[in-house]
Short mmCIF file of N, CA and C in Angstrom, two decimals:
data_model
loop_
_atom_site.label_atom_id
_atom_site.label_comp_id
_atom_site.label_asym_id
_atom_site.label_seq_id
_atom_site.Cartn_x
_atom_site.Cartn_y
_atom_site.Cartn_z
N MET A 1 -30.12 27.35 9.67
CA MET A 1 -28.84 27.88 9.28
C MET A 1 -28.74 27.94 7.76
N ASN A 2 -28.16 29.00 7.29
CA ASN A 2 -27.92 29.11 5.85
C ASN A 2 -26.51 28.64 5.54
N ILE A 3 -26.11 28.74 4.29
CA ILE A 3 -24.83 28.20 3.86
C ILE A 3 -23.64 28.87 4.56
N GLU A 4 -23.74 30.15 4.85
CA GLU A 4 -22.64 30.83 5.55
C GLU A 4 -22.53 30.32 6.98
N ASP A 5 -23.65 30.07 7.65
CA ASP A 5 -23.62 29.50 9.00
C ASP A 5 -23.01 28.09 8.96
N ILE A 6 -23.38 27.32 7.96
CA ILE A 6 -22.89 25.94 7.82
C ILE A 6 -21.37 25.95 7.65
N LYS A 7 -20.85 26.92 6.91
CA LYS A 7 -19.40 27.03 6.72
C LYS A 7 -18.68 27.31 8.04
N GLY A 8 -19.43 27.75 9.06
CA GLY A 8 -18.84 28.00 10.36
C GLY A 8 -18.46 26.73 11.11
N PHE A 9 -19.00 25.58 10.68
CA PHE A 9 -18.63 24.33 11.37
C PHE A 9 -18.26 23.20 10.42
N LEU A 10 -18.84 23.13 9.23
CA LEU A 10 -18.43 22.09 8.29
C LEU A 10 -17.17 22.54 7.56
N PRO A 11 -16.18 21.66 7.42
CA PRO A 11 -14.96 22.04 6.71
C PRO A 11 -15.09 22.02 5.19
N HIS A 12 -16.18 21.49 4.67
CA HIS A 12 -16.39 21.38 3.22
C HIS A 12 -16.52 22.77 2.58
N ARG A 13 -16.09 22.85 1.34
CA ARG A 13 -16.26 24.06 0.55
C ARG A 13 -16.67 23.65 -0.86
N GLU A 14 -17.21 24.63 -1.62
CA GLU A 14 -17.64 24.36 -2.97
C GLU A 14 -16.48 23.77 -3.77
N PRO A 15 -16.74 22.82 -4.63
CA PRO A 15 -18.05 22.32 -5.03
C PRO A 15 -18.57 21.16 -4.16
N MET A 16 -17.85 20.77 -3.10
CA MET A 16 -18.30 19.63 -2.29
C MET A 16 -19.15 20.03 -1.09
N LEU A 17 -19.34 21.31 -0.84
CA LEU A 17 -20.30 21.72 0.19
C LEU A 17 -21.67 21.67 -0.47
N LEU A 18 -22.41 20.64 -0.15
CA LEU A 18 -23.67 20.38 -0.85
C LEU A 18 -24.89 20.82 -0.04
N LEU A 19 -24.75 20.94 1.24
CA LEU A 19 -25.87 21.30 2.10
C LEU A 19 -26.15 22.79 1.99
N GLN A 20 -27.40 23.18 1.79
CA GLN A 20 -27.74 24.59 1.64
C GLN A 20 -28.43 25.17 2.88
N HIS A 21 -29.15 24.33 3.61
CA HIS A 21 -29.78 24.73 4.88
C HIS A 21 -29.66 23.57 5.85
N ASN A 22 -29.52 23.88 7.14
CA ASN A 22 -29.31 22.85 8.16
C ASN A 22 -29.93 23.33 9.46
N TRP A 23 -30.66 22.46 10.13
CA TRP A 23 -31.27 22.83 11.41
C TRP A 23 -31.58 21.58 12.21
N LEU A 24 -31.84 21.77 13.50
CA LEU A 24 -32.33 20.71 14.36
C LEU A 24 -33.82 20.91 14.52
N ASP A 25 -34.60 19.85 14.34
CA ASP A 25 -36.04 19.99 14.54
C ASP A 25 -36.36 19.88 16.03
N GLU A 26 -37.64 19.99 16.37
CA GLU A 26 -38.06 20.00 17.77
C GLU A 26 -37.76 18.69 18.49
N GLU A 27 -37.52 17.62 17.74
CA GLU A 27 -37.20 16.33 18.34
C GLU A 27 -35.70 16.04 18.34
N GLY A 28 -34.90 17.03 17.94
CA GLY A 28 -33.45 16.88 17.96
C GLY A 28 -32.86 16.18 16.75
N ARG A 29 -33.67 15.98 15.71
CA ARG A 29 -33.15 15.39 14.47
C ARG A 29 -32.47 16.46 13.63
N ALA A 30 -31.38 16.07 12.98
CA ALA A 30 -30.71 16.98 12.05
C ALA A 30 -31.48 16.96 10.74
N CYS A 31 -31.74 18.14 10.20
CA CYS A 31 -32.47 18.26 8.94
C CYS A 31 -31.69 19.17 8.00
N GLY A 32 -31.87 18.96 6.71
CA GLY A 32 -31.19 19.79 5.74
C GLY A 32 -31.89 19.79 4.40
N THR A 33 -31.46 20.70 3.53
CA THR A 33 -32.01 20.77 2.18
C THR A 33 -30.91 21.02 1.17
N TYR A 34 -31.17 20.54 -0.03
CA TYR A 34 -30.29 20.79 -1.18
C TYR A 34 -31.15 20.82 -2.43
N LYS A 35 -31.13 21.95 -3.14
CA LYS A 35 -31.87 22.10 -4.40
C LYS A 35 -30.93 21.76 -5.54
N VAL A 36 -31.30 20.77 -6.35
CA VAL A 36 -30.47 20.35 -7.49
C VAL A 36 -30.69 21.33 -8.63
N SER A 37 -29.63 22.07 -8.99
CA SER A 37 -29.76 23.11 -10.01
C SER A 37 -29.66 22.55 -11.43
N GLY A 38 -28.89 21.48 -11.58
CA GLY A 38 -28.63 20.94 -12.91
C GLY A 38 -27.25 21.30 -13.42
N ASP A 39 -26.59 22.25 -12.74
CA ASP A 39 -25.25 22.68 -13.14
C ASP A 39 -24.13 22.00 -12.36
N GLU A 40 -24.46 21.08 -11.47
CA GLU A 40 -23.46 20.44 -10.61
C GLU A 40 -22.44 19.64 -11.40
N PHE A 41 -21.21 19.62 -10.90
CA PHE A 41 -20.12 18.89 -11.57
C PHE A 41 -20.44 17.41 -11.70
N PHE A 42 -21.12 16.83 -10.75
CA PHE A 42 -21.37 15.39 -10.76
C PHE A 42 -22.47 14.99 -11.74
N LEU A 43 -23.16 15.96 -12.32
CA LEU A 43 -24.18 15.64 -13.33
C LEU A 43 -23.62 15.68 -14.75
N GLN A 44 -22.42 16.19 -14.92
CA GLN A 44 -21.86 16.37 -16.27
C GLN A 44 -21.78 15.08 -17.06
N GLY A 45 -21.48 13.98 -16.42
CA GLY A 45 -21.40 12.72 -17.15
C GLY A 45 -22.31 11.64 -16.60
N HIS A 46 -23.25 12.03 -15.76
CA HIS A 46 -24.12 11.06 -15.06
C HIS A 46 -25.58 11.47 -15.25
N PHE A 47 -26.22 11.36 -16.24
CA PHE A 47 -25.92 10.73 -17.52
C PHE A 47 -26.21 11.76 -18.59
N PRO A 48 -25.37 11.86 -19.64
CA PRO A 48 -25.59 12.87 -20.67
C PRO A 48 -27.00 12.76 -21.26
N GLY A 49 -27.69 13.89 -21.26
CA GLY A 49 -29.04 13.93 -21.80
C GLY A 49 -30.12 13.53 -20.81
N TYR A 50 -29.74 12.91 -19.69
CA TYR A 50 -30.71 12.51 -18.67
C TYR A 50 -30.00 12.50 -17.31
N PRO A 51 -29.68 13.70 -16.79
CA PRO A 51 -28.89 13.78 -15.56
C PRO A 51 -29.62 13.23 -14.34
N VAL A 52 -28.90 12.42 -13.57
CA VAL A 52 -29.40 11.81 -12.33
C VAL A 52 -28.33 12.00 -11.26
N VAL A 53 -28.72 12.46 -10.09
CA VAL A 53 -27.77 12.63 -8.99
C VAL A 53 -27.27 11.25 -8.55
N PRO A 54 -25.94 11.04 -8.52
CA PRO A 54 -25.41 9.75 -8.07
C PRO A 54 -25.78 9.46 -6.61
N GLY A 55 -26.02 8.20 -6.33
CA GLY A 55 -26.38 7.79 -4.98
C GLY A 55 -25.35 8.18 -3.94
N VAL A 56 -24.07 8.10 -4.30
CA VAL A 56 -23.03 8.47 -3.33
C VAL A 56 -23.11 9.95 -2.96
N ILE A 57 -23.58 10.78 -3.87
CA ILE A 57 -23.76 12.20 -3.56
C ILE A 57 -24.90 12.37 -2.56
N LEU A 58 -25.97 11.60 -2.71
CA LEU A 58 -27.06 11.65 -1.72
C LEU A 58 -26.54 11.24 -0.35
N CYS A 59 -25.68 10.22 -0.30
CA CYS A 59 -25.08 9.80 0.98
C CYS A 59 -24.25 10.93 1.57
N GLU A 60 -23.51 11.63 0.74
CA GLU A 60 -22.70 12.75 1.21
C GLU A 60 -23.57 13.87 1.77
N ILE A 61 -24.68 14.17 1.12
CA ILE A 61 -25.58 15.22 1.62
C ILE A 61 -26.15 14.80 2.98
N ILE A 62 -26.50 13.54 3.13
CA ILE A 62 -26.99 13.04 4.42
C ILE A 62 -25.91 13.20 5.49
N ALA A 63 -24.67 12.81 5.16
CA ALA A 63 -23.57 12.92 6.12
C ALA A 63 -23.31 14.38 6.50
N GLN A 64 -23.37 15.29 5.53
CA GLN A 64 -23.19 16.70 5.85
C GLN A 64 -24.30 17.20 6.76
N THR A 65 -25.51 16.71 6.55
CA THR A 65 -26.63 17.07 7.42
C THR A 65 -26.33 16.71 8.87
N ALA A 66 -25.70 15.56 9.07
CA ALA A 66 -25.39 15.09 10.43
C ALA A 66 -24.36 15.97 11.12
N GLY A 67 -23.64 16.80 10.38
CA GLY A 67 -22.61 17.65 10.97
C GLY A 67 -23.11 18.50 12.11
N ILE A 68 -24.36 18.93 12.04
CA ILE A 68 -24.90 19.78 13.10
C ILE A 68 -24.97 19.03 14.43
N LEU A 69 -25.05 17.70 14.37
CA LEU A 69 -25.11 16.89 15.59
C LEU A 69 -23.77 16.86 16.32
N VAL A 70 -22.68 17.09 15.59
CA VAL A 70 -21.33 17.08 16.17
C VAL A 70 -20.64 18.42 15.93
N MET A 71 -21.44 19.47 15.84
CA MET A 71 -20.94 20.80 15.51
C MET A 71 -19.82 21.25 16.45
N ASP A 72 -19.94 21.01 17.74
CA ASP A 72 -18.93 21.46 18.69
C ASP A 72 -17.57 20.86 18.38
N GLU A 73 -17.54 19.56 18.06
CA GLU A 73 -16.28 18.90 17.72
C GLU A 73 -15.71 19.43 16.40
N LEU A 74 -16.59 19.67 15.43
CA LEU A 74 -16.14 20.19 14.14
C LEU A 74 -15.56 21.60 14.29
N LYS A 75 -16.16 22.40 15.16
CA LYS A 75 -15.65 23.75 15.39
C LYS A 75 -14.27 23.72 16.04
N LYS A 76 -13.95 22.63 16.74
CA LYS A 76 -12.63 22.48 17.36
C LYS A 76 -11.60 21.95 16.37
N GLY A 77 -12.01 21.73 15.13
CA GLY A 77 -11.08 21.31 14.09
C GLY A 77 -11.14 19.85 13.71
N ALA A 78 -12.07 19.09 14.26
CA ALA A 78 -12.20 17.68 13.88
C ALA A 78 -12.81 17.57 12.49
N LEU A 79 -12.48 16.50 11.81
CA LEU A 79 -13.11 16.16 10.54
C LEU A 79 -14.09 15.03 10.79
N SER A 80 -15.18 15.02 10.08
CA SER A 80 -16.15 13.93 10.15
C SER A 80 -15.98 13.11 8.88
N LEU A 81 -15.46 11.89 9.03
CA LEU A 81 -15.16 11.04 7.88
C LEU A 81 -16.06 9.82 7.87
N PHE A 82 -16.41 9.35 6.67
CA PHE A 82 -17.18 8.11 6.57
C PHE A 82 -16.36 6.96 7.14
N ALA A 83 -16.97 6.17 8.01
CA ALA A 83 -16.35 4.95 8.52
C ALA A 83 -17.08 3.73 7.99
N GLY A 84 -18.27 3.93 7.47
CA GLY A 84 -19.02 2.82 6.90
C GLY A 84 -20.46 3.20 6.63
N MET A 85 -21.13 2.32 5.92
CA MET A 85 -22.55 2.48 5.62
C MET A 85 -23.18 1.10 5.71
N GLU A 86 -24.37 1.04 6.27
CA GLU A 86 -25.08 -0.23 6.41
C GLU A 86 -26.48 -0.10 5.82
N ASN A 87 -26.89 -1.12 5.14
CA ASN A 87 -28.27 -1.21 4.62
C ASN A 87 -28.69 0.03 3.84
N VAL A 88 -27.78 0.59 3.06
CA VAL A 88 -28.12 1.76 2.25
C VAL A 88 -28.92 1.31 1.04
N ARG A 89 -30.01 2.00 0.80
CA ARG A 89 -30.89 1.69 -0.33
C ARG A 89 -31.21 2.97 -1.08
N PHE A 90 -31.27 2.86 -2.39
CA PHE A 90 -31.64 3.97 -3.26
C PHE A 90 -32.98 3.62 -3.87
N ARG A 91 -33.97 4.47 -3.66
CA ARG A 91 -35.35 4.12 -4.00
C ARG A 91 -36.00 5.01 -5.06
N ARG A 92 -35.39 6.14 -5.36
CA ARG A 92 -36.00 7.06 -6.33
C ARG A 92 -34.89 7.89 -6.95
N MET A 93 -35.00 8.17 -8.23
CA MET A 93 -34.02 9.05 -8.89
C MET A 93 -34.20 10.48 -8.40
N VAL A 94 -33.08 11.19 -8.36
CA VAL A 94 -33.09 12.61 -8.04
C VAL A 94 -32.54 13.33 -9.27
N ARG A 95 -33.31 14.32 -9.75
CA ARG A 95 -32.98 14.98 -11.01
C ARG A 95 -32.95 16.49 -10.82
N PRO A 96 -32.41 17.21 -11.81
CA PRO A 96 -32.39 18.67 -11.72
C PRO A 96 -33.79 19.23 -11.44
N GLY A 97 -33.81 20.23 -10.56
CA GLY A 97 -35.07 20.84 -10.15
C GLY A 97 -35.62 20.26 -8.86
N ASP A 98 -35.15 19.08 -8.47
CA ASP A 98 -35.65 18.45 -7.24
C ASP A 98 -35.09 19.15 -6.00
N MET A 99 -35.92 19.25 -4.98
CA MET A 99 -35.49 19.74 -3.67
C MET A 99 -35.31 18.52 -2.78
N VAL A 100 -34.07 18.23 -2.44
CA VAL A 100 -33.75 17.09 -1.58
C VAL A 100 -33.85 17.55 -0.13
N GLN A 101 -34.61 16.82 0.65
CA GLN A 101 -34.71 17.08 2.09
C GLN A 101 -34.08 15.90 2.81
N THR A 102 -33.23 16.20 3.78
CA THR A 102 -32.52 15.16 4.50
C THR A 102 -32.86 15.22 5.98
N GLN A 103 -32.71 14.06 6.61
CA GLN A 103 -32.98 13.96 8.04
C GLN A 103 -32.08 12.88 8.62
N CYS A 104 -31.50 13.16 9.78
CA CYS A 104 -30.63 12.20 10.46
C CYS A 104 -31.00 12.16 11.93
N VAL A 105 -30.94 10.97 12.49
CA VAL A 105 -31.12 10.81 13.93
C VAL A 105 -29.93 10.04 14.47
N LEU A 106 -29.40 10.52 15.57
CA LEU A 106 -28.26 9.88 16.21
C LEU A 106 -28.71 8.58 16.86
N LEU A 107 -28.05 7.48 16.50
CA LEU A 107 -28.35 6.19 17.11
C LEU A 107 -27.41 5.90 18.27
N ARG A 108 -26.13 6.26 18.07
CA ARG A 108 -25.14 5.99 19.12
C ARG A 108 -23.89 6.82 18.85
N ALA A 109 -23.28 7.27 19.94
CA ALA A 109 -21.99 7.94 19.87
C ALA A 109 -21.09 7.27 20.90
N SER A 110 -19.96 6.78 20.44
CA SER A 110 -19.02 6.09 21.32
C SER A 110 -17.61 6.54 20.96
N GLY A 111 -17.05 7.38 21.81
CA GLY A 111 -15.73 7.92 21.50
C GLY A 111 -15.78 8.75 20.24
N GLN A 112 -14.99 8.35 19.26
CA GLN A 112 -14.94 9.08 17.99
C GLN A 112 -15.93 8.55 16.96
N LEU A 113 -16.61 7.46 17.26
CA LEU A 113 -17.51 6.84 16.29
C LEU A 113 -18.95 7.29 16.51
N ILE A 114 -19.58 7.74 15.44
CA ILE A 114 -20.96 8.21 15.45
C ILE A 114 -21.77 7.29 14.53
N LYS A 115 -22.89 6.79 15.03
CA LYS A 115 -23.77 5.95 14.21
C LYS A 115 -25.11 6.67 14.10
N LEU A 116 -25.59 6.82 12.87
CA LEU A 116 -26.85 7.53 12.68
C LEU A 116 -27.69 6.88 11.59
N GLN A 117 -28.98 7.10 11.70
CA GLN A 117 -29.93 6.69 10.67
C GLN A 117 -30.23 7.93 9.85
N GLY A 118 -30.14 7.83 8.54
CA GLY A 118 -30.37 8.99 7.70
C GLY A 118 -31.19 8.66 6.48
N ALA A 119 -31.85 9.69 5.96
CA ALA A 119 -32.66 9.52 4.75
C ALA A 119 -32.67 10.82 3.96
N ALA A 120 -32.85 10.67 2.66
CA ALA A 120 -33.05 11.80 1.75
C ALA A 120 -34.38 11.57 1.04
N THR A 121 -35.20 12.61 0.96
CA THR A 121 -36.50 12.50 0.31
C THR A 121 -36.67 13.64 -0.70
N VAL A 122 -37.54 13.41 -1.66
CA VAL A 122 -38.00 14.44 -2.59
C VAL A 122 -39.52 14.30 -2.65
N ASP A 123 -40.21 15.39 -2.40
CA ASP A 123 -41.67 15.39 -2.42
C ASP A 123 -42.25 14.27 -1.54
N GLY A 124 -41.61 14.04 -0.40
CA GLY A 124 -42.10 13.03 0.54
C GLY A 124 -41.76 11.60 0.19
N GLN A 125 -41.11 11.38 -0.94
CA GLN A 125 -40.71 10.03 -1.35
C GLN A 125 -39.25 9.80 -1.00
N VAL A 126 -38.96 8.65 -0.38
CA VAL A 126 -37.59 8.33 0.00
C VAL A 126 -36.75 8.07 -1.24
N CYS A 127 -35.61 8.75 -1.32
CA CYS A 127 -34.66 8.57 -2.43
C CYS A 127 -33.51 7.69 -2.00
N ALA A 128 -33.03 7.91 -0.77
CA ALA A 128 -31.91 7.15 -0.22
C ALA A 128 -32.10 7.07 1.28
N GLU A 129 -31.69 5.93 1.85
CA GLU A 129 -31.79 5.78 3.30
C GLU A 129 -30.80 4.72 3.74
N GLY A 130 -30.41 4.80 4.99
CA GLY A 130 -29.50 3.80 5.53
C GLY A 130 -28.94 4.21 6.87
N VAL A 131 -28.03 3.39 7.36
CA VAL A 131 -27.30 3.66 8.60
C VAL A 131 -25.90 4.09 8.19
N PHE A 132 -25.44 5.18 8.77
CA PHE A 132 -24.15 5.75 8.40
C PHE A 132 -23.25 5.81 9.63
N LEU A 133 -22.01 5.40 9.45
CA LEU A 133 -21.01 5.45 10.52
C LEU A 133 -20.02 6.55 10.17
N LEU A 134 -19.83 7.46 11.08
CA LEU A 134 -18.90 8.56 10.89
C LEU A 134 -17.83 8.51 11.97
N MET A 135 -16.61 8.83 11.60
CA MET A 135 -15.49 8.86 12.54
C MET A 135 -15.03 10.30 12.66
N LEU A 136 -14.98 10.79 13.90
CA LEU A 136 -14.42 12.12 14.14
C LEU A 136 -12.92 11.98 14.26
N GLN A 137 -12.20 12.67 13.41
CA GLN A 137 -10.75 12.55 13.33
C GLN A 137 -10.13 13.93 13.43
N LYS A 138 -9.15 14.07 14.29
CA LYS A 138 -8.42 15.34 14.37
C LYS A 138 -7.53 15.48 13.14
N LYS A 139 -7.42 16.70 12.64
CA LYS A 139 -6.55 16.96 11.49
C LYS A 139 -5.10 16.78 11.92
N GLU A 140 -4.32 16.10 11.10
CA GLU A 140 -2.89 15.95 11.37
C GLU A 140 -2.19 17.23 10.97
N GLN A 141 -1.29 17.66 11.80
CA GLN A 141 -0.57 18.92 11.54
C GLN A 141 0.67 18.67 10.72
#
């Protein structure tokens, strides 16, 4: 899926729509990509003269990748919100020009709570990884 397809189910929009491609692999894992251009709003002050993608942004890209796993609920108007993160580790800097590849596997779904294992890599090296808890929440009218 390209960015226009992703907009069909993720409620995010620029500048917070960070996922550029999204697909399910042959094993049912959610996969995605994001190319760091260097012009992103979150790089403006992080860090002047030596921009580094903040770890929380990597977590957000991983969470957006997982959206394809709950696409049907998102298309019905649900929001996917962070409910928690466990054992998150940041192992490598991500800088302008890097192609971030993400992967998520569903560990458990119980009612509105989704638990998944996710990781972001650049050139095969893990940048961020952890367990992410997402809550599907209906929009209040």
